[in-house]
PDB file of C-alpha atoms in Angstrom:
ATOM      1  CA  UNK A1069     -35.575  -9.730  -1.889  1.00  0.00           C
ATOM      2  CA  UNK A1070     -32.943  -8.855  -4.436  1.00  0.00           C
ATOM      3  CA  UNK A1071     -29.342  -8.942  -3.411  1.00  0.00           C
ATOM      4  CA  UNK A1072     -26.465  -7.029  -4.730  1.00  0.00           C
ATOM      5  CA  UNK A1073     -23.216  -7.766  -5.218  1.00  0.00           C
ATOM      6  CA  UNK A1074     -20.555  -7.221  -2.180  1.00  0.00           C
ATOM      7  CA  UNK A1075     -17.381  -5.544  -3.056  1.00  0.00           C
ATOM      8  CA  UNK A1076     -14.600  -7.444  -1.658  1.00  0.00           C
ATOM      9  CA  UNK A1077     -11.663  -5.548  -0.929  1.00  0.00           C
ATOM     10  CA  UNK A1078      -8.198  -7.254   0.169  1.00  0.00           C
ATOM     11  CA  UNK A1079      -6.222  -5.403   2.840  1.00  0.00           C
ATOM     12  CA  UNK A1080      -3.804  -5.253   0.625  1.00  0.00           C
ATOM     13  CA  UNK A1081      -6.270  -3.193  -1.417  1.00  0.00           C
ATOM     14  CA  UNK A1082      -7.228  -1.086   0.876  1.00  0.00           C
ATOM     15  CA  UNK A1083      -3.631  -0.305   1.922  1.00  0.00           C
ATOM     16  CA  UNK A1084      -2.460   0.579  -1.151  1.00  0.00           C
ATOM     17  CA  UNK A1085      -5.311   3.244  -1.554  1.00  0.00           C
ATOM     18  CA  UNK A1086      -4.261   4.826   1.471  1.00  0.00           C
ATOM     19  CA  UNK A1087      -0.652   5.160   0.391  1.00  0.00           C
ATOM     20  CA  UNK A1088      -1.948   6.357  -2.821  1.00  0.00           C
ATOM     21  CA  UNK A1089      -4.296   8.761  -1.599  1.00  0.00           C
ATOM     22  CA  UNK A1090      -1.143  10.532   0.609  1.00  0.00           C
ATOM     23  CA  UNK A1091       1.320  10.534  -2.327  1.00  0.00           C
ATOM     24  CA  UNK A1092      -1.474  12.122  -4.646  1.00  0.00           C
ATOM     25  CA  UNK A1093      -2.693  14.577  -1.892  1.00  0.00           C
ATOM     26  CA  UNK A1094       1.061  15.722  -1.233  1.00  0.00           C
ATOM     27  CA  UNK A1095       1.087  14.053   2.112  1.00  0.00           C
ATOM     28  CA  UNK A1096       3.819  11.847   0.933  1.00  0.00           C
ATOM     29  CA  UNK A1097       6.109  14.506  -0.635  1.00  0.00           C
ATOM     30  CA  UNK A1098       8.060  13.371  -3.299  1.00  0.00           C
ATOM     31  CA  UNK A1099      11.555  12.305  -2.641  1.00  0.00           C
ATOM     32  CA  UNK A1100      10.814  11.566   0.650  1.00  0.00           C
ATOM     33  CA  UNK A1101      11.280   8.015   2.188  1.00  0.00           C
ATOM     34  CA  UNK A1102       8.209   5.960   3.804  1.00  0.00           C
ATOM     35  CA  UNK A1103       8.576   4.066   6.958  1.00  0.00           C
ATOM     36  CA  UNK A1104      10.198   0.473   6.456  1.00  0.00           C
ATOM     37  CA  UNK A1105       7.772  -2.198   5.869  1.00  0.00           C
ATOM     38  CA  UNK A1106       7.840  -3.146   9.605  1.00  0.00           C
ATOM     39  CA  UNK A1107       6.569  -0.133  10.662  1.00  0.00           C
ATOM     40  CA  UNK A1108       4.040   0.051   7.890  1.00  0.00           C
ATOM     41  CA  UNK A1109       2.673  -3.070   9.211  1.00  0.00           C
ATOM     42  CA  UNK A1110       2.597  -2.052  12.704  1.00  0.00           C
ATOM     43  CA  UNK A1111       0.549   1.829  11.898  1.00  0.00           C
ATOM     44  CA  UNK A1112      -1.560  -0.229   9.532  1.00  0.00           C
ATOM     45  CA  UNK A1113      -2.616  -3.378  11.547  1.00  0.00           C
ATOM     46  CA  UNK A1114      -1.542  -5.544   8.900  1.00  0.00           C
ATOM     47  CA  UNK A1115       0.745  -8.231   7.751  1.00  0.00           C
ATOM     48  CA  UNK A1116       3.945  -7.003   6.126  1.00  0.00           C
ATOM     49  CA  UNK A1117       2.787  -9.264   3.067  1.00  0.00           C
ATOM     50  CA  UNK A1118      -0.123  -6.673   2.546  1.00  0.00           C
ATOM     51  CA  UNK A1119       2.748  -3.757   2.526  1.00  0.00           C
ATOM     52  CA  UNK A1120       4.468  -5.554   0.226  1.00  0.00           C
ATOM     53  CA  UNK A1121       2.016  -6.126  -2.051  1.00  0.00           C
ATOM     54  CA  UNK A1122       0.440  -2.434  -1.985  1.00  0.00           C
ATOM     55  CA  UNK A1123       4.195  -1.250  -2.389  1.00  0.00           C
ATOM     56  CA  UNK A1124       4.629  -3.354  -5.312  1.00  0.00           C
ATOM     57  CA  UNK A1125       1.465  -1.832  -7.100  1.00  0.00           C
ATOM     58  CA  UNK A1126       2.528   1.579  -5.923  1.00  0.00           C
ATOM     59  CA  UNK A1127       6.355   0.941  -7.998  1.00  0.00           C
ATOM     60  CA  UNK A1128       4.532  -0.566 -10.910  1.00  0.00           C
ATOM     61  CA  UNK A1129       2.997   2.849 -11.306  1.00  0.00           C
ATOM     62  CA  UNK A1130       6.613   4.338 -10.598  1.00  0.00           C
ATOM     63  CA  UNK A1131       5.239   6.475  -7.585  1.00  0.00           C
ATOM     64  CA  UNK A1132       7.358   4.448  -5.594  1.00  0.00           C
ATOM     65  CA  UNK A1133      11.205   2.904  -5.726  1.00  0.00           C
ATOM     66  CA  UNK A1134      11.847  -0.086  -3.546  1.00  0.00           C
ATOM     67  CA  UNK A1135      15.534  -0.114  -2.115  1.00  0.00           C
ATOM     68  CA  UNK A1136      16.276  -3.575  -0.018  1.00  0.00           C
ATOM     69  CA  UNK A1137      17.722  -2.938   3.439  1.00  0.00           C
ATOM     70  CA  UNK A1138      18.881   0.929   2.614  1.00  0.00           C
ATOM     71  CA  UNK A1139      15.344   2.552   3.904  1.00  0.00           C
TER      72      UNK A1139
END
């Protein structure tokens, strides 16, 4: 029996598809503000270190800005 390889996807990963997927569909409008990180977290199921990191990749492609404490 042959295997195949088994994609491993972080959460992080996964997280930051979804939020990608919502900007790019329009879900997300532009301009609008996302949920703090907390709350992220909490709809998600995941740690807020996942949020951060899928955030992070989401400003990298400047889809997102990150403002500390001002929502």
């Amino acid at each position: 029996m042959a295997l195949t390889p088994v994609a491993r996807r972080s959460v992080a990963d996964q997280l930051f598809e979804q939020l990608l997927d919502g900007i790019l569909s329009g879900e997300l409008a532009a301009g609008s503000s996302l949920p703090p990180e907390r709350e992220l977290a909490a709809q998600a199921g995941v740690n807020r270190q996942a949020v951060r990191e899928a955030l992070q990749r989401l400003r990298q492609m400047d889809l997102v800005e990150i403002v500390h404490g001002g929502g």
